[in-house]
Structure formats: C-alpha cells, structure tokens
Amino acid sequence: MKVEQFVMAYEAEQDRLRALLPEGFTSLRPVLRLNGEIWNGDTPYLELNTPVEGQGKRGWINVAHWEADSGLTFTREGKSVTFRLPFLTITYTPVGAEGGCPAEKDNDGCFFPGEAFRPAESITVNKEFCDCRFRWDFPKGKAGGESTGVTLPAYPTEPKIQYPRGELNAESAAAIPCNQVLGSYMVVFERE
C-alpha cells in the first residue's frame, strides 16, 4: 500500500497532558502530534498521539483516530493537503527541503488503549519539511497554531500543577492550548 504520511507536532502543557494519561503511563515530553495519512491516493486516516512510557516501552499513546467513515475528508490544492473533520482542520504544505528519515530512537511503537500495542514501522526514506497550520473547533477546545518554518525541540518539564484526572480523548487534548508548532513534515513510503 502506498502511504503519504503527514506529521505535525505541537507543544502543549505537560501537566495537563499528565492528567489525561491512563494509570501506568508517564508523559515523556509536552507534545501532541497529528499524523495524517492518505492510503493509495484516496483513503484518509488521521490520529492524535502524545509521547509516553509504559508497560516497559517508550513510544506514543493514541488519543484518538479517525477514518473516512467517521467524517474525515481530505483535499489537495496545489502542493497543499488539508484534512478535515467537523472539529479539526489541518493543512500541510511541502516546502521542498528534505531531511533525514523520520525514525525516532526512543519509539517502540504506539499504544492504542483497549487494543494491542503496535510496533513502530521502519521508514527509511527521507522526509520533506512542510509548513503547517491547524485549528481544533470543539466547544471547550479551540487550540490552533501555525508553523514558523523551523523545527524546534520539546523538552520534558518538571511537574508543577496537579490537575484533576481527565479523559484521554481529542476534546480534552484540544482544550490544552498550543504553545507553538514544533515542526511538520511529509514522507511517502510503501507499507506492507
């Protein structure tokens, strides 16, 4: 299957992320990540994740994911690709600058609560950097942001505020403001 993968990460308050995680998981960095995919040129998929450690592994925990049957659509306008849900719009525009392969040293894979752990894929092709802008549109969550043309690191923060436990879902995550977009890229590869 041919996969066009579009990835964007943004910084969000880590204490608020900690309050959403299920028991047994620890937040690694103050990051939320949106991964959009187009399968074989016509089928969209989108997921929201945050980096965690749990069950003896390091990787990402899936906050939510959507396919076409949940209202997810995508459009192309020139080089730009926009994914839309009733409560989210995110646009990626490749800028022509290439970087190394997107492999992460501390990524064993993705935890999908209530489902099996999915090991990380081996992607060896280079990525192309993108400009990106996004906007959540939930009644209590309107986080949004735009990339600045650079890739920025995200460093863990010491706990300061203990928020009440919340539910790990897209609306709770969207209520955490975006401090800054950390970076965005796309990569095209074959998935077996």
Coordinates of C-alpha atoms in Angstrom, one line a residue:
M1 CA 0.0 0.0 0.0
K2 CA 1.3 3.5 -0.9
V3 CA 1.2 5.8 2.1
E4 CA 1.6 9.6 2.1
Q5 CA 2.1 10.4 5.7
F6 CA 1.9 14.0 7.1
V7 CA 3.2 14.6 10.6
M8 CA 2.9 17.7 12.8
A9 CA 3.8 18.1 16.4
Y10 CA 3.0 21.0 18.8
E11 CA 3.9 21.9 22.3
A12 CA 1.2 21.7 24.9
E13 CA 1.4 22.0 28.7
Q14 CA 2.8 18.7 30.1
D15 CA 1.0 18.8 33.4
R16 CA -2.3 18.9 31.6
L17 CA -1.2 16.0 29.4
R18 CA -0.2 14.0 32.5
A19 CA -3.7 14.4 33.9
L20 CA -5.2 12.7 30.8
L21 CA -3.0 9.6 30.7
P22 CA -4.3 6.2 31.9
E23 CA -2.7 4.6 35.0
G24 CA 0.7 3.1 34.3
F25 CA 1.8 5.7 31.7
T26 CA 4.2 8.6 32.1
S27 CA 4.4 11.6 29.8
L28 CA 7.8 12.0 28.1
R29 CA 7.5 15.4 26.6
P30 CA 5.0 18.3 26.3
V31 CA 3.9 17.3 22.8
L32 CA 0.7 16.4 20.9
R33 CA 1.2 15.0 17.4
L34 CA -1.2 14.8 14.5
N35 CA -0.4 12.2 11.9
G36 CA -2.5 12.3 8.7
E37 CA -2.2 9.5 6.1
I38 CA -3.6 9.0 2.6
W39 CA -3.7 5.4 1.6
N40 CA -3.3 4.5 -2.1
G41 CA -4.1 8.1 -3.1
D42 CA -7.7 8.2 -1.9
T43 CA -8.3 6.9 1.6
P44 CA -7.7 9.3 4.6
Y45 CA -6.6 8.4 8.1
L46 CA -5.7 10.7 11.0
E47 CA -4.5 10.1 14.5
L48 CA -3.6 12.2 17.6
N49 CA -0.9 11.0 19.9
T50 CA 1.3 12.1 22.8
P51 CA 4.7 10.6 23.8
V52 CA 4.7 8.2 26.8
E53 CA 6.5 5.5 28.7
G54 CA 4.5 2.5 29.9
Q55 CA 4.4 -1.3 30.0
G56 CA 8.2 -1.3 29.7
K57 CA 8.1 0.6 26.4
R58 CA 8.6 4.1 25.1
G59 CA 6.5 5.4 22.2
W60 CA 3.2 7.2 21.6
I61 CA -0.2 6.7 23.1
N62 CA -3.1 7.1 20.8
V63 CA -5.5 9.8 22.0
A64 CA -7.9 9.4 19.1
H65 CA -8.0 8.3 15.4
W66 CA -10.4 8.8 12.5
E67 CA -11.1 7.2 9.1
A68 CA -13.3 8.3 6.3
D69 CA -16.3 6.6 7.9
S70 CA -16.1 9.0 10.8
G71 CA -16.4 12.1 8.6
L72 CA -12.7 12.5 7.8
T73 CA -12.0 14.1 4.4
F74 CA -9.0 15.5 2.6
T75 CA -8.5 17.9 -0.3
R76 CA -5.5 18.8 -2.4
E77 CA -4.8 22.4 -3.6
G78 CA -1.6 22.6 -5.4
K79 CA 1.0 21.1 -3.1
S80 CA -1.1 21.6 0.0
V81 CA -3.1 18.8 1.6
T82 CA -5.9 19.6 4.1
F83 CA -7.5 17.0 6.4
R84 CA -10.9 18.0 7.8
L85 CA -13.2 16.7 10.5
P86 CA -16.2 18.7 11.8
F87 CA -14.0 19.8 14.7
L88 CA -10.5 20.0 13.1
T89 CA -8.8 21.4 10.1
I90 CA -5.1 20.8 9.4
T91 CA -3.2 21.8 6.3
Y92 CA 0.3 20.7 5.3
T93 CA 2.3 22.4 2.5
P94 CA 5.6 20.8 1.5
V95 CA 8.4 23.3 1.1
G96 CA 10.8 21.4 -1.0
A97 CA 13.5 21.0 1.7
E98 CA 14.5 17.4 2.5
G99 CA 15.6 15.9 5.8
G100 CA 16.8 12.6 7.1
C101 CA 14.5 9.6 7.7
P102 CA 11.9 10.2 10.4
A103 CA 13.0 7.3 12.6
E104 CA 12.9 8.1 16.4
K105 CA 15.4 6.5 18.7
D106 CA 13.0 6.1 21.6
N107 CA 9.9 4.9 19.7
D108 CA 9.0 1.3 20.3
G109 CA 5.6 1.9 18.7
C110 CA 2.1 3.1 19.6
F111 CA -0.2 2.2 22.5
F112 CA -3.9 2.0 21.4
P113 CA -5.9 1.8 24.7
G114 CA -8.1 -1.3 24.7
E115 CA -6.2 -2.7 21.7
A116 CA -2.9 -4.4 21.0
F117 CA 0.4 -2.4 21.1
R118 CA 1.5 -1.6 17.5
P119 CA 5.3 -1.8 17.0
A120 CA 6.9 1.2 15.2
E121 CA 7.2 1.0 11.4
S122 CA 10.6 1.1 9.8
I123 CA 10.6 4.1 7.5
T124 CA 13.9 4.6 5.7
V125 CA 13.1 7.2 3.1
N126 CA 13.8 10.9 3.7
K127 CA 11.1 13.3 4.8
E128 CA 10.2 16.6 3.2
F129 CA 9.6 19.5 5.6
C130 CA 6.2 21.2 5.5
D131 CA 4.6 24.4 6.6
C132 CA 1.5 23.6 8.6
R133 CA -1.5 25.3 10.2
F134 CA -4.3 23.7 12.3
R135 CA -7.3 24.5 14.3
W136 CA -9.4 22.4 16.7
D137 CA -13.1 23.5 17.0
F138 CA -14.6 21.9 20.0
P139 CA -16.9 23.9 22.4
K140 CA -14.2 23.7 25.1
G141 CA -11.2 23.2 22.9
K142 CA -10.0 25.6 20.2
A143 CA -6.2 25.1 20.2
G144 CA -4.6 26.1 17.0
G145 CA -1.3 27.2 15.5
E146 CA 0.9 27.7 12.6
S147 CA 4.5 26.6 11.9
T148 CA 7.3 29.1 11.7
G149 CA 9.5 27.4 9.2
V150 CA 11.8 25.8 11.7
T151 CA 11.9 22.6 13.7
L152 CA 12.0 23.1 17.4
P153 CA 12.8 20.6 20.2
A154 CA 10.4 19.8 23.1
Y155 CA 12.0 19.2 26.5
P156 CA 10.3 17.5 29.4
T157 CA 9.1 19.8 32.2
E158 CA 9.0 19.1 35.9
P159 CA 5.5 18.7 37.4
K160 CA 4.2 21.9 38.8
I161 CA 0.4 21.7 38.9
Q162 CA -1.6 18.5 39.6
Y163 CA -4.8 18.8 37.5
P164 CA -7.8 16.6 38.2
R165 CA -7.8 13.4 36.2
G166 CA -9.5 13.8 32.8
E167 CA -10.5 11.5 30.0
L168 CA -7.9 10.7 27.2
N169 CA -9.8 12.0 24.1
A170 CA -9.5 14.5 21.4
E171 CA -11.7 17.1 23.0
S172 CA -9.7 17.1 26.3
A173 CA -6.5 17.4 24.3
A174 CA -7.8 20.2 22.2
A175 CA -8.6 22.1 25.3
I176 CA -4.8 22.4 26.0
P177 CA -3.5 25.5 24.2
C178 CA -0.8 25.1 21.5
N179 CA 2.3 26.9 22.8
Q180 CA 4.0 26.6 19.4
V181 CA 4.1 24.3 16.4
L182 CA 7.4 22.3 16.8
G183 CA 7.6 21.1 13.2
S184 CA 6.0 19.3 10.3
Y185 CA 7.0 17.0 7.5
M186 CA 5.6 14.5 5.0
V187 CA 7.0 11.2 3.8
V188 CA 5.9 8.8 1.1
F189 CA 6.6 5.1 1.5
E190 CA 5.2 1.6 0.8
R191 CA 3.5 -0.2 3.7
E192 CA 3.4 -4.0 3.6

